[in-house]
Coordinates of C-alpha atoms (C1' of nucleotides) in Angstrom, one line a residue:
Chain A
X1 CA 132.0 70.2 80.0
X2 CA 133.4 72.0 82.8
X3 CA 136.5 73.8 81.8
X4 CA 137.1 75.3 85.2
X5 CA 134.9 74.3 87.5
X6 CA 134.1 77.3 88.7
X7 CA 130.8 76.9 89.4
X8 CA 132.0 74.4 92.3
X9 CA 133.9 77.2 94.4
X10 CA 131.2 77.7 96.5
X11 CA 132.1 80.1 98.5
X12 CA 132.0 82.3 95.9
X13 CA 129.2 84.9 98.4
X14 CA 127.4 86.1 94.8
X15 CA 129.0 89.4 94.4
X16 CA 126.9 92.6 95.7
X17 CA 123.8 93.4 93.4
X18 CA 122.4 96.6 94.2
X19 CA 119.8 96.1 97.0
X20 CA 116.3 96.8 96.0
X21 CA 115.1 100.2 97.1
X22 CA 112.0 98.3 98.8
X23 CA 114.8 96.7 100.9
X24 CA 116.9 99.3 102.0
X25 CA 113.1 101.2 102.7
X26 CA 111.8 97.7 104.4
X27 CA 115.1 97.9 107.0
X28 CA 114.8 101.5 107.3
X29 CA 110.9 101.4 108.3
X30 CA 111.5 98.1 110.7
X31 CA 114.4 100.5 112.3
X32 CA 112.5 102.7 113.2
X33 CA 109.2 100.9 114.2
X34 CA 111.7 99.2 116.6
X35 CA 112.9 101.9 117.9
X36 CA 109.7 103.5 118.5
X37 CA 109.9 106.6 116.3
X38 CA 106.7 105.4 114.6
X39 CA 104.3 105.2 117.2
X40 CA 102.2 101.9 117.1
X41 CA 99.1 102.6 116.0
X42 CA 100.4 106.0 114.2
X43 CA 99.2 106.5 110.5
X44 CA 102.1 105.4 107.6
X45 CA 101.1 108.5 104.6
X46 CA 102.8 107.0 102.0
X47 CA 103.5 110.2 100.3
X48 CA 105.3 110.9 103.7
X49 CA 107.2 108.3 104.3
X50 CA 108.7 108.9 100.5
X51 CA 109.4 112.1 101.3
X52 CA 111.4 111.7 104.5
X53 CA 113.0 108.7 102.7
X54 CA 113.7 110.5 99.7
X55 CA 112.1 107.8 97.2
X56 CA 108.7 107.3 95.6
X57 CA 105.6 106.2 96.6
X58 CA 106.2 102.4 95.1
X59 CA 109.1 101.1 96.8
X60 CA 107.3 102.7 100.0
X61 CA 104.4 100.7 98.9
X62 CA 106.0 97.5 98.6
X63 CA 107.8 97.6 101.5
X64 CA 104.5 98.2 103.6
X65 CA 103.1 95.2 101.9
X66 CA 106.6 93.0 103.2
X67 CA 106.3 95.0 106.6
X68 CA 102.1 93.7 106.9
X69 CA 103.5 90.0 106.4
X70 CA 105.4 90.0 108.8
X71 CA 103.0 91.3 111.1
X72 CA 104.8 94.6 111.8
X73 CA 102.1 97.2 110.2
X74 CA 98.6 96.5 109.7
X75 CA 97.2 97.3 106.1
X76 CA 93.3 99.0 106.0
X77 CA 92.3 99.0 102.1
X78 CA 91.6 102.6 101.5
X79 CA 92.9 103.5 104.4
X80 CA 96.6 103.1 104.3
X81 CA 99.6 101.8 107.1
X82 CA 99.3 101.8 110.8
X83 CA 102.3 100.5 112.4
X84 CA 100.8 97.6 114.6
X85 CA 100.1 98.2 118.2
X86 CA 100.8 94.9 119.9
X87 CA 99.0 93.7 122.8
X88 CA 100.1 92.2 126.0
X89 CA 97.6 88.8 125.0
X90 CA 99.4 88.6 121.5
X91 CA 103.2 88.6 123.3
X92 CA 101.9 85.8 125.0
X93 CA 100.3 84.1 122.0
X94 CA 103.7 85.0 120.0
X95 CA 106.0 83.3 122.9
X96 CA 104.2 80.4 123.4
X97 CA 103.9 79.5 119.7
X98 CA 108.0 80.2 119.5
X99 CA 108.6 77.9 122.8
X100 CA 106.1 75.1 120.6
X101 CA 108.1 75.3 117.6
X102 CA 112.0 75.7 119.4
X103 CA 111.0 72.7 121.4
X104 CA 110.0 70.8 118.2
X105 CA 113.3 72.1 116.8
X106 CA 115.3 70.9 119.9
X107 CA 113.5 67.2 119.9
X108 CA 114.3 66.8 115.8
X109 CA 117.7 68.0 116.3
X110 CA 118.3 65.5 118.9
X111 CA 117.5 63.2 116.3
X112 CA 119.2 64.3 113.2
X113 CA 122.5 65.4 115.2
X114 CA 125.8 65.4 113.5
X115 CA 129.2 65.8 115.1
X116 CA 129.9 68.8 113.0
X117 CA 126.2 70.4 114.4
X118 CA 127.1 69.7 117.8
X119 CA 130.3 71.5 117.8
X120 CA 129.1 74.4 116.1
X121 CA 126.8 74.4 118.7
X122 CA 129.0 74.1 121.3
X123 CA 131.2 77.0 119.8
X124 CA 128.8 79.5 119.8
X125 CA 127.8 78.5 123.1
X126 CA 131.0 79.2 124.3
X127 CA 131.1 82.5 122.7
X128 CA 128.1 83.5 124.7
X129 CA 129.2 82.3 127.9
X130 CA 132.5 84.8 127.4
X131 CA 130.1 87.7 126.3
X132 CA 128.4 87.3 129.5
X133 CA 131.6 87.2 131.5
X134 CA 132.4 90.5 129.3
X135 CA 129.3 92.0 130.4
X136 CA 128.7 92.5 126.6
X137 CA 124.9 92.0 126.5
X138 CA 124.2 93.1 122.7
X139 CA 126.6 90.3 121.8
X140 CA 125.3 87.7 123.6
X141 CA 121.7 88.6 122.4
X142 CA 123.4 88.3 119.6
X143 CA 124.8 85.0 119.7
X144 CA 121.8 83.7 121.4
X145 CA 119.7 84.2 117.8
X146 CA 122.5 82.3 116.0
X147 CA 122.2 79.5 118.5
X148 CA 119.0 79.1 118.6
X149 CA 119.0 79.6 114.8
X150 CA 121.1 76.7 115.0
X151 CA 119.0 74.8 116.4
X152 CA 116.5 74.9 114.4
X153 CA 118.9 74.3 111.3
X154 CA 120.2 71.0 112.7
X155 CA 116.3 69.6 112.9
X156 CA 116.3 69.6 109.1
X157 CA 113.3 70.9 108.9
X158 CA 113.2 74.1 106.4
X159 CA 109.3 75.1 106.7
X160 CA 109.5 74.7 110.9
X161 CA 113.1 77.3 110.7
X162 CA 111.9 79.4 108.1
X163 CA 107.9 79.7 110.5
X164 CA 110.3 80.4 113.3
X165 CA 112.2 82.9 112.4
X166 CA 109.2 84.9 111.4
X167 CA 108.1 84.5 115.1
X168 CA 111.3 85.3 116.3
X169 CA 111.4 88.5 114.3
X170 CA 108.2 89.8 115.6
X171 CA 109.4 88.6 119.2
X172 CA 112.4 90.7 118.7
X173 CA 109.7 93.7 120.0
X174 CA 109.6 92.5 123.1
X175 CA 112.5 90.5 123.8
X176 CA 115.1 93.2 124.0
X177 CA 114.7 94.1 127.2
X178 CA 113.7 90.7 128.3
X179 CA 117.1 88.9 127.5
X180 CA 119.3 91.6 129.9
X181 CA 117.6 90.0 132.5
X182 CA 118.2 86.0 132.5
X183 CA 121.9 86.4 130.9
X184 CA 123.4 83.4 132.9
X185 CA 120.8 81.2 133.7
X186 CA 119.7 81.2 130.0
X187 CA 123.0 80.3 128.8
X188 CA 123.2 77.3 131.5
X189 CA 120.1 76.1 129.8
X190 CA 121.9 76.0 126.8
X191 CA 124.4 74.0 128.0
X192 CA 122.1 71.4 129.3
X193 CA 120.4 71.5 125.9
X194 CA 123.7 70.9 124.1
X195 CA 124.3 68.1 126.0
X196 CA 120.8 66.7 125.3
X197 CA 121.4 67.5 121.8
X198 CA 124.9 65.2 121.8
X199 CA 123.3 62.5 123.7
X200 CA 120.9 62.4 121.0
X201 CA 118.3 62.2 124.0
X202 CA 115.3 63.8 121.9
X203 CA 112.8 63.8 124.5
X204 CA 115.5 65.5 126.9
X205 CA 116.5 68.1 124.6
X206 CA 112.3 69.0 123.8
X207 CA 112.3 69.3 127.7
X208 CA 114.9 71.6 128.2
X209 CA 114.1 73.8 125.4
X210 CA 110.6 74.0 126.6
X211 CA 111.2 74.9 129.9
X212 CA 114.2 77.2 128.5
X213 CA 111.5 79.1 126.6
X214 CA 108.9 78.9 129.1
X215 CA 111.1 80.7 130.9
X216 CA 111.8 83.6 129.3
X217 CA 107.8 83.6 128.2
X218 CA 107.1 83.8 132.1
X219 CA 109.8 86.9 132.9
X220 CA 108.3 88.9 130.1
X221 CA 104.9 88.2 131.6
X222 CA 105.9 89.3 135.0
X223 CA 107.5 92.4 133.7
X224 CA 104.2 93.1 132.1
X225 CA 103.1 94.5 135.0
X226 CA 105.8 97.0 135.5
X227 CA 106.0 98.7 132.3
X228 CA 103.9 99.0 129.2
X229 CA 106.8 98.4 126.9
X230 CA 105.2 99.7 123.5
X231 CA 103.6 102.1 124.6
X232 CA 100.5 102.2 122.9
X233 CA 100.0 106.1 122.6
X234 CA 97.6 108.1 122.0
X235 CA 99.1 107.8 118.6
X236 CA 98.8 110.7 116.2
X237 CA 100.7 114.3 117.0
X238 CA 102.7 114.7 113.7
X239 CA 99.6 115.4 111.9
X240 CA 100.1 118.4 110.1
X241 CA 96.4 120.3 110.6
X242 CA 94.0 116.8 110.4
X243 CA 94.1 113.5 112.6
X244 CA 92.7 110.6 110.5
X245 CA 90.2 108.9 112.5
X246 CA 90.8 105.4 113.3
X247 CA 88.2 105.0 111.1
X248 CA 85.9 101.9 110.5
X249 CA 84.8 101.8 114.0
Chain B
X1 CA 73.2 112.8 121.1
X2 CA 72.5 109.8 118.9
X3 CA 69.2 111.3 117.5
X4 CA 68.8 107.8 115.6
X5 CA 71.0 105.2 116.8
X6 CA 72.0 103.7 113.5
X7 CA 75.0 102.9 114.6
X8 CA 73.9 100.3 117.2
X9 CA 71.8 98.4 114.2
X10 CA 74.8 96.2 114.6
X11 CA 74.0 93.6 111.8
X12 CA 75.3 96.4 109.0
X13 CA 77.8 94.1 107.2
X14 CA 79.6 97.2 106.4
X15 CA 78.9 97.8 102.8
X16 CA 80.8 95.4 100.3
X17 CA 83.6 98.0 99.3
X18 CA 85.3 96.7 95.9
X19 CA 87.9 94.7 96.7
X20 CA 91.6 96.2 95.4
X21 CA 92.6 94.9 92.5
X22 CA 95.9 93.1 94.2
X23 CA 93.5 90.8 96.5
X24 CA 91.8 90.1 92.9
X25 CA 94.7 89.3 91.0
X26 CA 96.7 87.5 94.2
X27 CA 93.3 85.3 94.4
X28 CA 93.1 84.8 90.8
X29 CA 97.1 84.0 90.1
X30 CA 96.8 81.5 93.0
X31 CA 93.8 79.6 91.4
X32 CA 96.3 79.8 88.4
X33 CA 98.9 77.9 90.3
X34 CA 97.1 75.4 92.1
X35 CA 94.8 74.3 89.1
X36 CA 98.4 74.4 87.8
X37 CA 97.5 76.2 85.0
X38 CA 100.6 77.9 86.2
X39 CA 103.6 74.9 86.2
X40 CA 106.1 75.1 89.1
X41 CA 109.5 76.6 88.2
X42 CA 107.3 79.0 85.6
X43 CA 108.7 82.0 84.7
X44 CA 105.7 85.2 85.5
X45 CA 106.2 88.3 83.6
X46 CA 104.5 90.8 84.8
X47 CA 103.5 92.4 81.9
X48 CA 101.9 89.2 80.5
X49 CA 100.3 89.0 83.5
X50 CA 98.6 92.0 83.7
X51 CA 97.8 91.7 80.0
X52 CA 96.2 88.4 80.6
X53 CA 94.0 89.6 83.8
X54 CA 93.7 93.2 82.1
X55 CA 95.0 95.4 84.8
X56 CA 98.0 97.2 84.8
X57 CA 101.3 95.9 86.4
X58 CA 101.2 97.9 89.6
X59 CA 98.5 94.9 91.5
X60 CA 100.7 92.4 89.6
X61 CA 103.3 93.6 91.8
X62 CA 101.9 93.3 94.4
X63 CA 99.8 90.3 94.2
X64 CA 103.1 88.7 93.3
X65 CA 104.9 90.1 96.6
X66 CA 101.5 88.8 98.6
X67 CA 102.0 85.5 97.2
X68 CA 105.9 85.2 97.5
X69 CA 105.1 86.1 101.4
X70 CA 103.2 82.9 101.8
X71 CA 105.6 80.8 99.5
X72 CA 103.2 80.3 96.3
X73 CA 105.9 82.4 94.1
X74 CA 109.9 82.8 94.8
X75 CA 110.6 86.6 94.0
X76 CA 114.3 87.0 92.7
X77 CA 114.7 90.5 92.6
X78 CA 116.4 91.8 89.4
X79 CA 114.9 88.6 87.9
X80 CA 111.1 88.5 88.8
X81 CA 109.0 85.9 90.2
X82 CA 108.7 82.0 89.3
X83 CA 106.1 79.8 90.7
X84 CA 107.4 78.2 93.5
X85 CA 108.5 74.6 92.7
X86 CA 107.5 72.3 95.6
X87 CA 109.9 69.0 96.6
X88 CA 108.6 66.1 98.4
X89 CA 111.0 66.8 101.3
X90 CA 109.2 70.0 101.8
X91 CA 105.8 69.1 101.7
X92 CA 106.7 66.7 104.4
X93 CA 108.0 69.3 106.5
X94 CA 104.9 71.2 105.5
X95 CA 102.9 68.7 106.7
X96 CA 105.2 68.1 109.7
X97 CA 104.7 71.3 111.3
X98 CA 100.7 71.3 110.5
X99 CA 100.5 68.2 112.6
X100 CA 102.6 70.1 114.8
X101 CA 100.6 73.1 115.1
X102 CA 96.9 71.6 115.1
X103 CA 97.7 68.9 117.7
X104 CA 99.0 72.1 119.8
X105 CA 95.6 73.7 119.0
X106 CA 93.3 70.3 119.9
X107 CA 95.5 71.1 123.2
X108 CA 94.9 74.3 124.2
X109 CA 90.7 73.9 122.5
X110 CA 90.5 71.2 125.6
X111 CA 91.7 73.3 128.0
X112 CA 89.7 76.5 127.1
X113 CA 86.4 74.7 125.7
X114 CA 83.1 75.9 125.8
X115 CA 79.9 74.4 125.5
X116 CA 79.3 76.9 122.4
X117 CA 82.7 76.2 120.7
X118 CA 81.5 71.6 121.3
X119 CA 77.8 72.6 119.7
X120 CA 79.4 74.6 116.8
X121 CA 82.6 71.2 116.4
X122 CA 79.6 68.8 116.7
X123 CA 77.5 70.6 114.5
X124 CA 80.5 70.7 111.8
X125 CA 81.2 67.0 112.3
X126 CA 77.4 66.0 111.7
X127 CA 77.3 67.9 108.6
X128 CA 80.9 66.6 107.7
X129 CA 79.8 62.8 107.7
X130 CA 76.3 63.6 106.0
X131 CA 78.4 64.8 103.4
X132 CA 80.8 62.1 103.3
X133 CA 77.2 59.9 103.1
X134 CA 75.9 61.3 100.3
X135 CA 79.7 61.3 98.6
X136 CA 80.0 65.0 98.1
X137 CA 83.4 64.9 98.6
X138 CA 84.4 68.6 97.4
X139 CA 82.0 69.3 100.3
X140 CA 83.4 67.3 103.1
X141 CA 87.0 68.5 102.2
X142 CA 85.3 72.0 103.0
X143 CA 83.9 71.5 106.1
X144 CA 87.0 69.3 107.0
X145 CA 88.9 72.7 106.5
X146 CA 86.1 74.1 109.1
X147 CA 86.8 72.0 111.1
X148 CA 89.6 72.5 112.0
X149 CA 89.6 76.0 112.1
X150 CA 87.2 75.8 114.4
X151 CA 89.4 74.1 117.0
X152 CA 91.8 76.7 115.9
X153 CA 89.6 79.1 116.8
X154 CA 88.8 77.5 120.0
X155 CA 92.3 77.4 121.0
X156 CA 92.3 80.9 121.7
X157 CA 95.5 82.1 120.7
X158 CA 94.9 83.9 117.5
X159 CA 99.1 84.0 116.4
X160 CA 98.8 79.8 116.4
X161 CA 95.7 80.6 114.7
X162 CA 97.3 82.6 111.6
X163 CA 100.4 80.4 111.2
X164 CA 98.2 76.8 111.0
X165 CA 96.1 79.1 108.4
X166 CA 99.5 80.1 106.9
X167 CA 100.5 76.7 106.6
X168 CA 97.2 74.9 105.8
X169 CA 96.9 77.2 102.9
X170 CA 100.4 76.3 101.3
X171 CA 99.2 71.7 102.4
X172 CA 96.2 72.4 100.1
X173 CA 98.4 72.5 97.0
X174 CA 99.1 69.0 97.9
X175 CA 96.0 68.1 100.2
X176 CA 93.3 68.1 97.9
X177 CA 94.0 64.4 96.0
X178 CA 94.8 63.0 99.3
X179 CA 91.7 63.9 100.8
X180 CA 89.6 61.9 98.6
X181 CA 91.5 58.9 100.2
X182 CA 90.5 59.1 103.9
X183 CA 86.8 59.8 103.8
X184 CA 85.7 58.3 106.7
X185 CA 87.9 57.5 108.9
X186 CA 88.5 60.8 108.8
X187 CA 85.5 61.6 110.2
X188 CA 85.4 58.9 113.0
X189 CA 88.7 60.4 113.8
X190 CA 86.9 64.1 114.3
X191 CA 84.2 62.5 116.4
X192 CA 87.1 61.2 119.0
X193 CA 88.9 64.5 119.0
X194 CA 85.8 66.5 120.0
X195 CA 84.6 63.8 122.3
X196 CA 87.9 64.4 124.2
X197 CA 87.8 68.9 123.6
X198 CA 84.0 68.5 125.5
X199 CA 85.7 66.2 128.3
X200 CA 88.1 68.6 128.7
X201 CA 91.0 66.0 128.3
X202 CA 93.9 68.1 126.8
X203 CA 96.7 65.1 126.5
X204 CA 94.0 62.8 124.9
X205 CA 92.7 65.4 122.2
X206 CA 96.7 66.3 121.6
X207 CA 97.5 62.7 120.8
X208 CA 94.2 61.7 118.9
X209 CA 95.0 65.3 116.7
X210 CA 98.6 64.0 116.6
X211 CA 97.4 60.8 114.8
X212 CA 95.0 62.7 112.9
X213 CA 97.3 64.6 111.1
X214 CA 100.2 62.3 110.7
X215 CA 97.9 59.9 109.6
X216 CA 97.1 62.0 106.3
X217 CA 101.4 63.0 106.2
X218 CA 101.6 59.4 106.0
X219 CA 98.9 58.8 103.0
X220 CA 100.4 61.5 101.2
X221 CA 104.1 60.5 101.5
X222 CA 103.2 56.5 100.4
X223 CA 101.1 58.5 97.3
X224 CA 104.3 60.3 96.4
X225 CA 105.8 57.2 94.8
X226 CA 103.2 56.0 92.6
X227 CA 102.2 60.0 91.0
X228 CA 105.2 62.9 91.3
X229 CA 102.1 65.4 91.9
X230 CA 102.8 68.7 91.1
X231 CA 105.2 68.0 88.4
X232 CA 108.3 69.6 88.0
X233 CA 108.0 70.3 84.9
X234 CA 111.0 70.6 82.8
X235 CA 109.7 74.4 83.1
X236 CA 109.6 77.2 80.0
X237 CA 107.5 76.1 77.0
X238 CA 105.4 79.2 76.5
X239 CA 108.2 81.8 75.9
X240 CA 107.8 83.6 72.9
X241 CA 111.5 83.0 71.3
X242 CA 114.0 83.2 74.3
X243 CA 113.7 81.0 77.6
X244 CA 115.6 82.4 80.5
X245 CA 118.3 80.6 81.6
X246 CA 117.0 79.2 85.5
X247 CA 119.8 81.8 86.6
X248 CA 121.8 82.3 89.1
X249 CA 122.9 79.1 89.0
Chain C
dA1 C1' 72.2 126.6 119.7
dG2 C1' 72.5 122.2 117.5
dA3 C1' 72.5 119.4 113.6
dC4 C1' 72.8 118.6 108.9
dT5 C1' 74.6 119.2 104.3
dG6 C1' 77.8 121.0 100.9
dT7 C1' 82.7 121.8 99.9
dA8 C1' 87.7 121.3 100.1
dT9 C1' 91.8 118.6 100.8
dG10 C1' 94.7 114.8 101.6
dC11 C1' 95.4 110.0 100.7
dT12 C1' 95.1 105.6 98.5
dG13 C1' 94.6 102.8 94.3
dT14 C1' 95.8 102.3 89.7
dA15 C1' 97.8 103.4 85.3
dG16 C1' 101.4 104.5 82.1
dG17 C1' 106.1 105.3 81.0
dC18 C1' 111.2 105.6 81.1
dA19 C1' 115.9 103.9 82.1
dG20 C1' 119.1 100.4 83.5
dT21 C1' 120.2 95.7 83.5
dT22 C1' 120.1 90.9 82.2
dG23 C1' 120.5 87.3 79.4
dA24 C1' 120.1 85.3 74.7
dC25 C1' 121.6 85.1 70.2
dC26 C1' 125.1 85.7 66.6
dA27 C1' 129.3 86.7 64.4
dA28 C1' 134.1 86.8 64.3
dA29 C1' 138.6 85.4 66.0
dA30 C1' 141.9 82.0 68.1
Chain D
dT1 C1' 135.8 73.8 67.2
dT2 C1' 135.9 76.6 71.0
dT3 C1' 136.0 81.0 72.7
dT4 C1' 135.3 85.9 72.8
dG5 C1' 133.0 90.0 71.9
dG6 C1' 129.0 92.6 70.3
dT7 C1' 124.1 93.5 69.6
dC8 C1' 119.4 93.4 70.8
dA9 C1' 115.1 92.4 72.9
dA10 C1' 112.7 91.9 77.0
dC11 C1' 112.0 92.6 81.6
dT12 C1' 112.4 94.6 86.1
dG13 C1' 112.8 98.7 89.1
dC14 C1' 111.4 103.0 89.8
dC15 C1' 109.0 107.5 89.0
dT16 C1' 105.1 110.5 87.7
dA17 C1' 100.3 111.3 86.9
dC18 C1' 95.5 110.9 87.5
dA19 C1' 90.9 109.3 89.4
dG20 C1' 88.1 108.1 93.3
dC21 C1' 87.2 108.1 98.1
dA22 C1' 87.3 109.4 102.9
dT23 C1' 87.6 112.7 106.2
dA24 C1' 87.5 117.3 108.1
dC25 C1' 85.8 121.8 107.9
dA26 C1' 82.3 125.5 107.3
dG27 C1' 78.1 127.3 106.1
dT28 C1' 73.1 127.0 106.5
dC29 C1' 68.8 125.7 108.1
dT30 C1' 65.7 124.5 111.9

DNA sequence: AGACTGTATGCTGTAGGCAGTTGACCAAAA
DNA sequence: TTTTGGTCAACTGCCTACAGCATACAGTCT
């Protein structure tokens, strides 16, 4: 029945449909709420937005809606977009929920660990420890996602990786700044984790993990107090004559 | 200023604006799918859609995106949307992480109880077992979900909060036969958990939560053998002349 | 002078419509 | 018989258009 088994080749990366417009909009958007051109709190006019972008008003539309899942613009019925002004109480919330679900991931993939899993993970960890050395911090942040992303693919657990990767997403807001800090230290912990991991010591591996994340959770609290990283602005100033009001009260 | 403080009448429920359409039709499509009037693997055109709810296929759209964000529908662009076909493997991980999550939350409600937050858990619990008496199970499954909300609620951090609901929403596709199952000691099991929120004892509602949940994760998975729940259908039958191939391959 | 009401304007929600693409079906060729 | 090419229907992606609502502004009355 198969001629030529093509279908089996694999690594055959599905050749490269045209990205929906809503995605190329949806990266676009997220670019630029992370960069803080859109204020948080600041109004998203639809009509504007598909004017600046250069599309209409439905891919705009859809990627608002894919934007307010992930918890990165809040949606008002009648009302429109407002690119979500995060609090210091919900960074918190966000990091300790991610340190509860990477140190379920770390405890499952003590358990479930393969030789194959472990030297991947030892490999990347590698990597990082030479981007440090290289002073190249983007790449080690970098390289820290895929490890941890890792992680959470060796606890065989699909739901728990896909939940906590939408947390690491919206943590992405905050952590940027964070991760310059800890550059070593961090990647000793991962070290110690690996190890864990190997052993297949389960309870060892949850305990570094959630004293890794802890960690980081703890520096971005104490650097609460220096600077208000999104700033939450006064919002509006790009109106062109009329500031919406916050409405509802 | 205020000549006539209406503003401050405070109990204004803010006048019932209509609902948009998309909440209507996301609401309606995912009654559809759980009654499983809608089989897994289903192809959903959106114009038979919309002519079958009689809107147009704008909310279709997005009802469908809405849904696909919480993992009712898989959304394959260029291709549309097919109702999401569960496995057993997943709704043990499903069920994995909701232990995981609500034993977290019995956690932190110990820690930050209140003598308001007990009365309102008690109160739930009394009215839980009365309905459990008089065999009103639909009932009971209700204020079960309440329930546990409530401690939810009580754990204070509203991001745990919105990714147990997350979750919980996608375990009721398989919940609801299960349920029946585990009436009361259910219920005895409630009674333990808030006896150990009011004492404050954090560890003990944790692990009494953690055997809560994994107690039900256990029913469900010894259930999967004798009844494949929601089917997998060998999918199309309602095509008019021509069934789409599954795709992609 | 202050407050209230009528009017204008911008925005969202929804509908309808068109073009491009996909995949199925069918016929002809090897 | 198997394969190859062509044809066609259906569906998705996207755009444009319209109706309703909310807010801001201005005029008017007390």
């Amino acid at each position: 029945m198969p001629r030529s088994d093509l279908a089996g080749k694999a690594a055959t990366p599905r050749i490269a449909r045209p990205v929906p417009l809503r995605e190329s909009v949806f990266e676009a958007l997220l670019e630029l709420i992370i960069n803080g051109s859109l204020h948080p709190g600041q109004h998203l006019a639809e009509s504007e937005l598909a004017e600046m972008l250069g599309v209409s008003r439905q891919p705009i539309r859809e990627a608002l809606q894919l934007l307010s899942g992930e918890g990165w613009v809040d949606l008002h019925p009648g009302h429109g977009a407002f690119v979500h002004a995060p609090t210091a109480e919900e960074a918190d919330q966000l990091l300790a929920v991610r340190s509860l679900l990477e140190t379920e991931a770390a405890t499952l993939a003590a358990r479930n660990r393969t030789d194959e899993g472990v030297a991947r993970l030892r490999a990347l960890c590698a990597r990082g420890l030479a981007a440090i050395e290289a002073d190249e911090i983007d790449n080690a942040v970098a390289i820290n996602s895929e490890l941890h992303a890792t992680v959470m693919e060796l606890s065989g657990n699909t739901v728990l990786a896909e939940l906590a990767a939408q947390v690491s997403r919206r943590v992405r807001w905050y952590h940027t700044p964070v991760a310059r800090q800890r550059g070593r230290a961090s990647w000793e912990e991962h070290t110690a984790l690996i190890d864990a991991i190997a052993a297949g010591d389960a309870d060892r591996a949850g305990e570094i993990m959630k004293d890794h994340t802890e960690q980081t959770r703890r520096l971005y609290l104490s650097q609460l107090g220096e600077e208000e990283p999104p700033q939450p602005l006064p919002n509006n100033r790009r109106r062109k004559r009329r500031a919406p009001a916050p409405f509802g009260g």
